[in-house]
Coordinates of C-alpha atoms in Angstrom, one line a residue:
Chain C
X1 CA 0.0 0.0 0.0
X2 CA 1.1 3.6 -0.5
X3 CA 3.2 5.2 2.2
X4 CA 1.4 7.4 4.6
X5 CA 0.9 11.0 3.4
X6 CA 1.0 14.2 5.3
X7 CA -2.2 16.3 5.7
X8 CA -0.9 18.7 3.1
X9 CA -0.2 15.9 0.7
X10 CA -3.7 14.5 1.2
X11 CA -5.2 17.9 0.7
X12 CA -3.2 18.3 -2.5
X13 CA -4.4 14.9 -3.7
X14 CA -8.0 15.9 -3.0
X15 CA -7.6 19.0 -5.0
X16 CA -6.1 17.1 -8.0
X17 CA -8.9 14.6 -7.8
X18 CA -11.5 17.4 -7.8
X19 CA -9.9 18.8 -10.9
X20 CA -10.1 15.4 -12.6
X21 CA -13.7 15.0 -11.6
X22 CA -14.6 18.3 -13.2
X23 CA -12.6 17.7 -16.3
X24 CA -13.8 14.2 -16.9
X25 CA -17.5 15.0 -16.4
X26 CA -17.0 18.1 -18.6
X27 CA -15.5 15.9 -21.3
X28 CA -18.2 13.4 -21.0
X29 CA -20.9 16.0 -21.3
X30 CA -23.0 14.2 -18.7
X31 CA -22.6 12.8 -15.2
X32 CA -23.0 13.6 -11.5
X33 CA -20.5 16.3 -10.3
X34 CA -22.1 17.3 -7.1
X35 CA -22.1 14.0 -5.2
X36 CA -18.6 13.2 -6.6
X37 CA -17.1 16.4 -5.2
X38 CA -18.8 16.0 -1.8
X39 CA -17.1 12.6 -1.3
X40 CA -13.5 13.5 -2.3
X41 CA -12.0 13.7 1.2
X42 CA -13.8 10.5 2.3
X43 CA -12.2 8.6 -0.5
X44 CA -8.8 10.2 -0.2
X45 CA -8.7 9.5 3.5
X46 CA -9.8 5.9 3.0
X47 CA -7.6 5.0 0.1
X48 CA -4.5 6.9 1.2
X49 CA -4.6 6.6 4.9
X50 CA -7.1 4.1 6.3
X51 CA -7.5 1.1 4.0
X52 CA -5.1 -1.8 3.6
X53 CA -4.6 -2.4 -0.1
X54 CA -2.0 -2.7 -2.8
X55 CA -2.3 -1.2 -6.3
X56 CA 0.3 -3.7 -7.4
X57 CA -1.9 -6.6 -6.2
X58 CA -5.5 -5.6 -6.7
X59 CA -6.9 -9.1 -6.0
X60 CA -5.0 -9.5 -2.8
X61 CA -7.4 -11.7 -0.7
X62 CA -6.7 -9.8 2.5
X63 CA -7.3 -6.3 1.1
X64 CA -9.9 -4.0 2.7
X65 CA -12.9 -3.6 0.4
X66 CA -14.6 -0.4 -0.7
X67 CA -18.0 -0.3 -2.2
X68 CA -19.4 2.8 -3.8
X69 CA -23.1 2.2 -3.2
X70 CA -23.9 5.6 -4.5
X71 CA -22.7 4.5 -7.9
X72 CA -23.5 7.7 -9.7
X73 CA -20.6 9.3 -7.9
X74 CA -18.1 7.0 -9.8
X75 CA -16.0 9.9 -11.1
X76 CA -14.6 10.4 -7.6
X77 CA -13.8 6.7 -7.4
X78 CA -12.3 6.5 -10.9
X79 CA -10.1 9.6 -10.3
X80 CA -8.9 8.1 -7.0
X81 CA -8.2 4.6 -8.5
X82 CA -6.3 6.3 -11.4
X83 CA -4.3 8.5 -9.0
X84 CA -3.3 5.4 -7.0
X85 CA -2.2 3.6 -10.2
X86 CA -4.9 1.0 -10.3
X87 CA -6.3 2.2 -13.6
X88 CA -5.0 4.4 -16.5
X89 CA -5.2 8.1 -15.8
X90 CA -5.3 9.2 -19.5
X91 CA -8.5 7.2 -20.0
X92 CA -10.4 9.3 -17.4
X93 CA -11.3 11.7 -20.2
X94 CA -13.1 8.8 -21.9
X95 CA -15.6 8.6 -19.1
X96 CA -19.0 7.4 -20.4
X97 CA -17.7 6.9 -24.0
X98 CA -18.3 3.7 -25.9
X99 CA -16.1 0.9 -24.8
X100 CA -14.5 3.0 -22.0
X101 CA -13.4 1.2 -18.8
X102 CA -14.9 4.2 -17.0
X103 CA -18.6 3.4 -17.4
X104 CA -21.4 5.8 -16.4
X105 CA -21.9 3.8 -13.3
X106 CA -19.4 1.3 -11.8
X107 CA -19.3 -1.9 -13.9
X108 CA -17.0 -4.7 -12.8
X109 CA -17.2 -6.2 -16.3
X110 CA -15.2 -3.2 -17.6
X111 CA -13.2 -2.5 -14.5
X112 CA -12.5 -5.7 -12.6
X113 CA -10.7 -3.8 -9.9
X114 CA -14.0 -2.7 -8.6
X115 CA -15.5 -4.6 -5.6
X116 CA -19.0 -4.2 -6.9
X117 CA -21.1 -3.1 -9.8
X118 CA -23.5 -0.4 -8.5
X119 CA -25.9 2.2 -9.8
X120 CA -29.2 1.0 -8.5
X121 CA -29.3 2.6 -5.1
X122 CA -29.7 0.8 -1.8
X123 CA -27.8 -2.4 -2.4
X124 CA -24.2 -1.7 -1.5
X125 CA -24.5 -2.0 2.3
X126 CA -26.0 -5.5 2.0
X127 CA -23.2 -6.6 -0.3
X128 CA -20.6 -5.1 2.0
X129 CA -22.0 -6.9 5.0
X130 CA -21.9 -10.1 3.0
X131 CA -18.2 -9.6 2.3
X132 CA -17.6 -8.8 6.0
X133 CA -19.4 -12.0 7.0
X134 CA -17.1 -13.9 4.7
X135 CA -14.0 -12.3 6.3
X136 CA -15.3 -13.3 9.7
X137 CA -15.9 -16.9 8.7
X138 CA -12.4 -17.1 7.2
X139 CA -10.8 -15.5 10.3
X140 CA -9.4 -12.7 8.3
X141 CA -9.1 -9.1 9.5
X142 CA -9.9 -7.2 6.4
X143 CA -12.6 -4.5 6.7
X144 CA -15.3 -3.4 4.3
X145 CA -16.3 0.2 3.7
X146 CA -19.5 1.2 2.0
X147 CA -20.2 4.8 0.9
X148 CA -23.9 5.6 0.8
X149 CA -25.7 8.7 -0.5
X150 CA -28.0 10.5 1.8
X151 CA -30.9 10.3 -0.7
X152 CA -29.9 6.6 -1.2
X153 CA -30.8 5.7 2.4
X154 CA -34.4 6.4 1.6
X155 CA -34.3 2.9 0.0
X156 CA -35.8 0.3 2.3
X157 CA -33.1 -2.2 1.7
X158 CA -30.6 0.0 3.5
X159 CA -32.6 -0.4 6.7
X160 CA -33.0 -4.2 6.1
X161 CA -29.2 -4.2 5.9
X162 CA -28.9 -2.0 9.0
X163 CA -31.0 -4.3 11.0
X164 CA -29.0 -7.3 9.8
X165 CA -25.6 -5.7 10.5
X166 CA -26.4 -4.9 14.1
X167 CA -28.2 -8.3 14.8
X168 CA -25.3 -10.2 13.5
X169 CA -22.8 -7.9 15.2
X170 CA -20.9 -7.2 11.9
X171 CA -18.3 -4.9 13.4
X172 CA -15.9 -5.2 10.5
X173 CA -18.1 -3.2 8.2
X174 CA -18.2 0.6 8.2
X175 CA -20.9 2.6 6.4
X176 CA -20.4 6.2 5.5
X177 CA -23.3 8.5 4.7
X178 CA -22.3 11.3 2.4
X179 CA -24.8 13.7 3.9
X180 CA -24.6 16.6 1.4
X181 CA -28.3 17.3 1.9
X182 CA -29.2 17.4 -1.8
X183 CA -30.7 14.8 -4.1
X184 CA -31.8 14.9 -7.7
X185 CA -35.1 16.7 -7.3
X186 CA -33.9 19.2 -4.6
X187 CA -33.0 19.3 -1.0
X188 CA -33.3 16.0 0.9
X189 CA -35.4 17.7 3.6
X190 CA -38.0 18.6 1.0
X191 CA -38.0 15.3 -0.9
X192 CA -38.0 12.8 2.0
X193 CA -36.4 14.1 5.2
X194 CA -34.0 11.8 6.9
X195 CA -34.0 13.5 10.3
X196 CA -33.5 12.7 13.0
X197 CA -30.8 10.6 11.3
X198 CA -28.4 9.9 14.2
X199 CA -31.1 8.4 16.4
X200 CA -32.3 6.3 13.5
X201 CA -29.0 4.5 13.0
X202 CA -28.6 4.3 16.8
X203 CA -32.1 2.8 17.1
X204 CA -31.0 0.2 14.5
X205 CA -28.1 -0.8 16.8
X206 CA -25.2 1.0 15.0
X207 CA -22.4 3.0 16.6
X208 CA -22.8 6.5 15.0
X209 CA -20.1 9.0 14.5
X210 CA -20.9 12.5 13.2
X211 CA -18.1 14.0 11.3
X212 CA -17.2 16.9 9.0
X213 CA -16.7 15.0 5.8
X214 CA -14.2 17.5 4.4
X215 CA -12.0 17.5 7.5
X216 CA -9.4 14.9 6.8
X217 CA -8.0 14.6 10.4
X218 CA -11.5 14.3 11.7
X219 CA -12.2 11.6 9.2
X220 CA -9.0 9.8 10.2
X221 CA -10.1 9.9 13.9
X222 CA -13.6 8.7 13.0
X223 CA -12.3 5.7 10.9
X224 CA -10.0 4.8 13.8
X225 CA -12.9 4.9 16.2
X226 CA -14.9 2.7 13.8
X227 CA -12.2 0.1 13.6
X228 CA -11.9 0.1 17.4
X229 CA -15.6 -0.4 17.9
X230 CA -16.4 -4.0 18.6
X231 CA -19.7 -5.9 18.7
X232 CA -21.6 -3.5 16.5
X233 CA -21.2 -1.9 13.1
X234 CA -20.3 1.7 12.8
X235 CA -21.7 4.4 10.5
X236 CA -20.1 7.8 9.8
X237 CA -22.6 10.5 9.2
X238 CA -20.3 12.7 7.1
X239 CA -21.7 16.2 6.8
X240 CA -20.6 17.4 3.4
X241 CA -21.2 20.1 0.9
X242 CA -22.6 19.0 -2.5
X243 CA -20.3 20.3 -5.2
X244 CA -17.6 21.1 -2.7
X245 CA -14.7 23.2 -4.1
X246 CA -16.5 24.8 -7.0
X247 CA -18.3 27.9 -6.0
X248 CA -21.2 27.7 -8.4
X249 CA -21.8 24.0 -7.8
X250 CA -21.7 24.2 -4.0
X251 CA -25.2 23.5 -2.5
X252 CA -26.7 23.8 -6.0
X253 CA -29.2 21.0 -6.7
X254 CA -28.7 21.6 -10.4
X255 CA -25.3 20.0 -10.3
X256 CA -26.5 16.7 -8.9
X257 CA -26.7 15.3 -12.4
X258 CA -25.7 18.0 -14.9
X259 CA -22.3 18.3 -16.4
X260 CA -20.5 21.7 -16.5
X261 CA -20.2 23.5 -19.8
X262 CA -16.7 24.0 -21.2
X263 CA -16.8 27.6 -19.9
X264 CA -17.9 26.3 -16.4
X265 CA -15.1 23.8 -16.5
X266 CA -12.6 26.6 -17.1
X267 CA -13.9 28.6 -14.2
X268 CA -14.0 25.5 -11.9
X269 CA -10.4 24.6 -12.8
X270 CA -9.3 28.2 -11.9
X271 CA -11.0 27.9 -8.6
X272 CA -9.3 24.5 -8.0
X273 CA -5.8 25.7 -9.1
Chain P
X1 CA -40.6 -52.8 -22.4
X2 CA -44.0 -51.2 -21.6
X3 CA -43.6 -47.8 -20.0
X4 CA -45.7 -48.6 -17.0
X5 CA -43.2 -51.2 -15.8
X6 CA -40.3 -48.9 -16.6
X7 CA -41.8 -46.1 -14.5
X8 CA -43.4 -47.3 -11.4
X9 CA -43.6 -43.6 -10.3
X10 CA -43.6 -44.5 -6.6
X11 CA -44.2 -41.6 -4.4
X12 CA -40.9 -40.0 -3.1
X13 CA -40.1 -36.9 -1.0
X14 CA -40.7 -33.3 -2.1
X15 CA -37.9 -31.7 -4.1
X16 CA -37.4 -29.2 -1.3
X17 CA -36.7 -32.0 1.1
X18 CA -34.2 -33.5 -1.3
X19 CA -32.6 -30.0 -1.6
X20 CA -32.2 -29.7 2.2
X21 CA -30.6 -33.2 2.4
X22 CA -28.3 -32.7 -0.6
X23 CA -27.2 -29.3 0.8
X24 CA -26.3 -30.8 4.1
X25 CA -24.3 -33.6 2.5
X26 CA -22.4 -31.1 0.3
X27 CA -21.8 -28.8 3.3
X28 CA -20.1 -31.6 5.2
X29 CA -17.5 -31.9 2.5
X30 CA -17.1 -28.2 1.6
X31 CA -16.8 -25.5 4.3
X32 CA -17.2 -22.8 1.7
X33 CA -20.9 -23.5 1.6
X34 CA -23.1 -20.9 3.4
X35 CA -26.8 -20.4 3.6
X36 CA -29.0 -17.4 3.9
X37 CA -32.7 -17.9 4.7
X38 CA -35.6 -15.5 5.3
X39 CA -37.5 -17.0 8.3
X40 CA -38.8 -20.0 6.5
X41 CA -35.9 -22.4 6.9
X42 CA -38.3 -25.1 8.3
X43 CA -40.1 -24.9 5.0
X44 CA -37.2 -24.5 2.6
X45 CA -35.5 -27.3 4.6
X46 CA -32.3 -25.4 5.2
X47 CA -33.0 -25.8 9.0
X48 CA -31.0 -29.0 9.0
X49 CA -28.0 -27.1 7.7
X50 CA -28.6 -24.4 10.3
X51 CA -28.6 -27.0 13.1
X52 CA -25.3 -28.6 12.0
X53 CA -23.5 -25.5 10.8
X54 CA -24.9 -22.5 12.8
X55 CA -21.9 -20.3 11.9
X56 CA -22.4 -20.7 8.2
X57 CA -26.2 -20.1 8.4
X58 CA -27.4 -16.5 8.2
X59 CA -30.8 -15.7 9.4
X60 CA -31.9 -12.7 7.4
X61 CA -35.4 -12.2 8.8
X62 CA -38.3 -11.4 6.5
X63 CA -36.2 -9.2 4.2
X64 CA -35.5 -10.9 0.9
X65 CA -33.9 -8.0 -0.9
X66 CA -31.2 -7.6 1.7
X67 CA -30.8 -11.4 1.8
X68 CA -30.0 -11.7 -1.9
X69 CA -27.3 -9.0 -1.7
X70 CA -25.9 -10.4 1.5
X71 CA -25.6 -13.7 -0.3
X72 CA -23.9 -11.9 -3.3
X73 CA -21.4 -10.3 -0.9
X74 CA -20.6 -13.7 0.6
X75 CA -20.1 -15.2 -2.9
X76 CA -18.0 -12.3 -4.1
X77 CA -15.7 -12.9 -1.1
X78 CA -15.2 -16.6 -1.9
X79 CA -18.1 -18.5 -0.4
X80 CA -20.6 -20.7 -2.2
X81 CA -23.9 -19.0 -1.2
X82 CA -27.2 -20.8 -1.2
X83 CA -30.0 -18.2 -0.8
X84 CA -33.3 -19.7 -0.1
X85 CA -36.9 -18.8 0.5
X86 CA -40.3 -19.4 -1.2
X87 CA -39.8 -18.8 -4.9
X88 CA -42.4 -16.1 -5.0
X89 CA -40.8 -14.0 -2.3
X90 CA -37.1 -14.4 -3.0
X91 CA -37.5 -13.8 -6.7
X92 CA -40.1 -11.1 -6.8
X93 CA -38.8 -9.1 -3.8
X94 CA -35.2 -9.9 -4.6
X95 CA -35.3 -9.6 -8.3
X96 CA -33.5 -6.2 -8.7
X97 CA -30.8 -7.5 -6.3
X98 CA -30.5 -10.6 -8.4
X99 CA -30.1 -8.4 -11.4
X100 CA -27.6 -5.8 -10.1
X101 CA -25.6 -7.7 -7.5
X102 CA -25.6 -11.2 -9.1
X103 CA -26.3 -11.3 -12.9
X104 CA -24.8 -7.9 -13.9
X105 CA -21.3 -8.5 -12.3
X106 CA -21.4 -12.1 -13.6
X107 CA -21.1 -13.6 -10.1
X108 CA -20.5 -17.3 -9.6
X109 CA -21.1 -19.6 -6.7
X110 CA -24.5 -18.0 -6.1
X111 CA -27.5 -20.3 -6.0
X112 CA -31.0 -18.9 -5.3
X113 CA -33.3 -21.7 -4.3
X114 CA -37.0 -21.1 -4.6
X115 CA -39.2 -23.6 -2.9
X116 CA -43.0 -23.8 -3.0
X117 CA -43.0 -23.1 -6.7
X118 CA -46.1 -23.5 -8.7
X119 CA -49.7 -24.0 -7.6
X120 CA -49.2 -27.4 -6.0
X121 CA -48.4 -25.7 -2.7
X122 CA -52.2 -25.8 -2.2
X123 CA -54.2 -24.1 0.5
X124 CA -52.0 -21.0 1.1
X125 CA -53.2 -19.6 -2.2
X126 CA -52.0 -17.4 -5.0
X127 CA -50.1 -14.8 -2.9
X128 CA -47.6 -17.6 -2.0
X129 CA -47.8 -19.4 -5.4
X130 CA -44.8 -18.8 -7.7
X131 CA -45.9 -19.0 -11.3
X132 CA -43.6 -16.4 -12.8
X133 CA -40.2 -17.5 -11.4
X134 CA -38.8 -19.1 -14.5
X135 CA -39.8 -16.0 -16.6
X136 CA -37.9 -13.8 -14.1
X137 CA -34.8 -15.9 -13.8
X138 CA -34.6 -16.8 -17.5
X139 CA -34.7 -13.0 -18.1
X140 CA -31.4 -12.6 -16.2
X141 CA -28.3 -12.8 -18.5
X142 CA -26.0 -15.6 -17.4
X143 CA -28.4 -17.2 -15.0
X144 CA -28.9 -21.0 -15.2
X145 CA -32.4 -22.2 -14.4
X146 CA -33.0 -25.7 -13.2
X147 CA -36.4 -27.4 -12.4
X148 CA -35.8 -30.9 -11.2
X149 CA -38.6 -33.5 -11.5
X150 CA -37.9 -35.5 -8.4
X151 CA -35.6 -36.1 -5.4
X152 CA -32.9 -37.9 -7.5
X153 CA -32.7 -35.1 -10.0
X154 CA -32.6 -32.5 -7.2
X155 CA -29.8 -34.2 -5.3
X156 CA -27.7 -34.3 -8.5
X157 CA -28.5 -30.7 -9.5
X158 CA -27.7 -29.2 -6.1
X159 CA -24.1 -30.4 -6.7
X160 CA -24.0 -29.2 -10.3
X161 CA -25.3 -25.8 -9.2
X162 CA -22.8 -25.4 -6.4
X163 CA -19.8 -25.6 -8.6
X164 CA -21.1 -24.1 -11.8
X165 CA -19.4 -20.9 -13.1
X166 CA -22.7 -19.0 -13.4
X167 CA -25.4 -18.1 -11.0
X168 CA -28.2 -20.6 -10.7
X169 CA -31.9 -20.7 -9.8
X170 CA -33.0 -24.0 -8.4
X171 CA -36.8 -24.5 -8.6
X172 CA -38.2 -26.7 -5.8
X173 CA -41.7 -27.7 -4.9
X174 CA -43.7 -28.2 -1.7
X175 CA -45.5 -31.5 -2.2
X176 CA -44.2 -35.0 -2.3
X177 CA -43.7 -36.0 -5.9
X178 CA -43.3 -39.4 -7.7
X179 CA -39.8 -40.7 -8.3
X180 CA -39.0 -40.6 -12.0
X181 CA -35.4 -41.6 -11.7
X182 CA -35.8 -44.7 -9.6
X183 CA -32.7 -46.2 -11.3
X184 CA -30.7 -43.0 -11.2
X185 CA -29.9 -40.7 -14.0
X186 CA -27.4 -38.3 -15.5
X187 CA -27.8 -34.6 -15.0
X188 CA -25.9 -31.7 -16.3
X189 CA -26.6 -28.0 -16.7
X190 CA -27.7 -27.6 -20.3
X191 CA -28.7 -31.3 -20.5
X192 CA -32.0 -33.2 -20.7
X193 CA -33.2 -36.8 -20.3
X194 CA -35.2 -38.6 -22.9
X195 CA -37.2 -40.9 -20.7
X196 CA -39.3 -42.7 -23.3
X197 CA -38.7 -42.9 -27.0
X198 CA -41.5 -42.3 -29.4
X199 CA -42.2 -41.2 -33.0
X200 CA -45.6 -39.5 -33.3
X201 CA -45.3 -36.7 -30.8
X202 CA -42.9 -35.5 -28.1
X203 CA -44.0 -34.5 -24.6
X204 CA -41.5 -32.2 -22.9
X205 CA -41.9 -31.1 -19.3
X206 CA -40.0 -29.9 -16.2
X207 CA -40.7 -30.3 -12.5
X208 CA -43.7 -32.3 -11.3
X209 CA -45.1 -32.2 -14.9
X210 CA -42.5 -34.8 -16.0
X211 CA -44.4 -37.5 -14.1
X212 CA -47.6 -36.3 -15.7
X213 CA -46.0 -36.5 -19.1
X214 CA -45.0 -40.1 -18.4
X215 CA -48.6 -40.9 -17.5
X216 CA -49.8 -39.0 -20.6
X217 CA -47.5 -41.2 -22.7
X218 CA -49.3 -44.3 -21.3
X219 CA -52.7 -42.8 -22.2
X220 CA -51.6 -42.0 -25.7
X221 CA -50.1 -45.5 -26.2
X222 CA -53.6 -46.9 -25.6
X223 CA -54.8 -44.7 -28.6
X224 CA -51.9 -46.0 -30.7
X225 CA -50.0 -42.8 -30.5
X226 CA -46.3 -43.2 -29.9
X227 CA -45.0 -40.4 -27.6
X228 CA -41.5 -39.5 -26.8
X229 CA -41.0 -38.1 -23.3
X230 CA -38.2 -35.6 -22.4
X231 CA -37.4 -34.1 -19.1
X232 CA -36.1 -30.6 -19.7
X233 CA -34.9 -30.0 -16.2
X234 CA -32.4 -27.5 -17.5
X235 CA -34.8 -24.7 -18.5
X236 CA -31.9 -22.4 -19.2
X237 CA -29.8 -23.3 -21.1
X238 CA -32.0 -25.7 -23.0
X239 CA -30.7 -28.8 -24.7
X240 CA -31.2 -27.4 -28.1
X241 CA -29.9 -30.4 -30.0
X242 CA -32.3 -32.8 -28.3
X243 CA -35.2 -30.5 -28.8
X244 CA -34.4 -29.9 -32.5
X245 CA -34.0 -33.7 -33.0
X246 CA -37.4 -34.3 -31.4
X247 CA -39.0 -31.6 -33.5
X248 CA -37.5 -33.1 -36.6
X249 CA -38.3 -36.7 -35.9
X250 CA -41.7 -36.4 -34.4
X251 CA -43.0 -33.2 -36.0
X252 CA -45.4 -32.6 -33.1
X253 CA -44.5 -31.3 -29.6
X254 CA -46.2 -30.6 -26.3
X255 CA -44.5 -28.6 -23.5
X256 CA -46.0 -28.8 -20.0
X257 CA -45.1 -26.7 -17.0
X258 CA -46.4 -25.6 -13.7
X259 CA -45.8 -22.0 -14.6
X260 CA -47.4 -19.2 -16.6
X261 CA -47.7 -20.7 -20.1
X262 CA -46.8 -17.5 -21.9
X263 CA -43.5 -16.8 -20.3
X264 CA -41.9 -20.1 -19.2
X265 CA -40.5 -23.3 -20.6
X266 CA -42.9 -23.5 -23.5
X267 CA -42.0 -20.3 -25.2
X268 CA -38.3 -21.0 -24.7
X269 CA -38.7 -24.4 -26.4
X270 CA -40.8 -22.7 -29.2
X271 CA -37.9 -20.4 -29.9
X272 CA -35.5 -23.3 -30.4
X273 CA -38.0 -25.2 -32.5
X274 CA -38.7 -22.2 -34.7
X275 CA -35.0 -21.7 -35.2
X276 CA -34.3 -25.3 -36.0
X277 CA -37.1 -27.6 -37.1
X278 CA -40.6 -25.9 -37.1
X279 CA -43.2 -28.3 -35.9
X280 CA -46.8 -28.3 -34.5
X281 CA -46.7 -27.2 -30.9
X282 CA -49.1 -27.2 -28.0
X283 CA -48.6 -25.8 -24.6
X284 CA -49.9 -26.9 -21.2
X285 CA -49.5 -24.5 -18.3
X286 CA -51.2 -21.7 -16.3
X287 CA -52.9 -18.7 -17.7
X288 CA -53.4 -16.8 -14.5
X289 CA -53.5 -16.9 -10.7
X290 CA -55.1 -19.9 -9.2
X291 CA -56.8 -20.2 -5.8
X292 CA -56.7 -22.1 -2.4
X293 CA -57.4 -25.8 -2.3
X294 CA -55.6 -29.1 -2.1
X295 CA -52.6 -29.2 -4.3
X296 CA -53.8 -32.2 -6.3
X297 CA -57.3 -30.7 -6.7
X298 CA -55.6 -27.5 -8.1
X299 CA -53.6 -29.4 -10.6
X300 CA -56.9 -31.1 -11.8
X301 CA -58.8 -27.8 -11.9
X302 CA -56.1 -25.8 -13.6
X303 CA -55.4 -28.4 -16.3
X304 CA -52.0 -29.6 -15.3
X305 CA -52.6 -33.4 -15.5
X306 CA -51.7 -36.3 -17.8
X307 CA -55.1 -36.0 -19.4
X308 CA -54.5 -32.4 -20.4
X309 CA -51.1 -33.3 -21.8
X310 CA -52.5 -36.2 -23.7
X311 CA -55.3 -34.0 -25.1
X312 CA -52.8 -31.4 -26.2
X313 CA -50.7 -34.2 -27.8
X314 CA -53.7 -35.4 -29.9
X315 CA -54.3 -31.8 -31.1
X316 CA -50.6 -31.5 -32.0
X317 CA -50.7 -34.8 -33.9
X318 CA -53.8 -33.7 -35.7
X319 CA -52.3 -30.4 -36.7
X320 CA -49.2 -32.3 -38.0
X321 CA -51.5 -34.5 -40.1
X322 CA -53.5 -31.6 -41.5
X323 CA -50.2 -30.0 -42.2

């Protein structure tokens, strides 16, 4: 796995990944920038600091697993995997093009390094718990991380999985809710409010950590606390800003699923310089 | 040799019971085998596995969508996952999960076992009766769909399914069914068994309709009609060669299934026949939801008996003669 990075290095990586997200979605002409930009620090912290993995050995059986349950945010995952050297960087600009390994939603058939094909919301937590059960049966200490969207957890299956995870004491799985407060049709509170969210997860038997999802040291502490929590699974409620880092995308529901124009890409890249 | 001495059709156990026993036997030899069940392990017969291997059994509660994806996660991480419930619940409620977490990533070592398939479950009625399951699972790219006729076939196919390179749907039934393979048989995914040879018409069936097809052959023999009987236990993939040969050699076909007639085995066979050797075809199956009642009485009332197959065969033979 990559050597540990300093905070400054991690922040620089985050900025570079944001630039690639904007560029690749701009080049594709479609995609989901808002929820990709909100999750950048979560992925950078996981892949560069928390998770045990090896870009030279992607199928290492003891690797930690990451599932992007909110599959529409795949640009952040693609940009991170490319930065790590798992996948070619130059192909990022072929996002969503015919035959591209970077499909519109994560597709294992095109990108075998992925742990899961996702895109239909609500399924990743169940999958991750299944992998965590296998680890436990095999006496292995790898952990499984599942990134959920906030709108995504309106899906009933997420709560079936939540009930299951606590009942079976699956403490080697960690869910992260990218709580950017916006979904396709508008603000989450206006579409189907999730609040009170912390007591909901607690009521389902999970250890809950609220965290600023853009504060890398806070995320590092939260993931360490999750790993140290035994007997129950942990969920991070990561408060984030949709479209984080690009002024006109921040907190703007429009950029849930609309690509920036070439002019907007220019402005965004200046802001992310 | 007259067919009625070849096939005594003695009553055996239900295919769900054979599944439970075969699963346990397999699990004793292979510790990769895990089971997920949704609060009906005493009906799907996975409770025996649960008793012997509690650590490898995952009680999912009444939450089939989650259960399917949990099983997919286990299989993705190296286990051989059997995910079981009533057919109608695990397939209808878990269909999207079967699609996105199993079929789409081309997962292997995932076996969904649907028991209580068809209307022969009886008194519980249509909300529990699975009559669309083969349509659903055949619609999933890569899936293999197996509908064994009896306990012998089920035992063999549990093993085939466990080690196959594609996801599998195993269709099991609730009632006791006659033993078709009293002297054993060979089973492979994509295979079939020609149980009785004949030249005027071919009767093809899966599941408990195979025994009915054998009885139909006896009825037809009395009328001087020579019927071939084929067990198409591998609903997907079909044994195209055997079907094409039967179409070519007998020119008249009947397909019988305990499933909706417009979306199951029959239409799949018709596709093969139309692509290879067009022949007169008749279909025996369900056209809608049934009702409560004894399983046998339902099979009578809804036209899933030997007499119905024989009548369909006479129509097919007549159509062949008229040309």
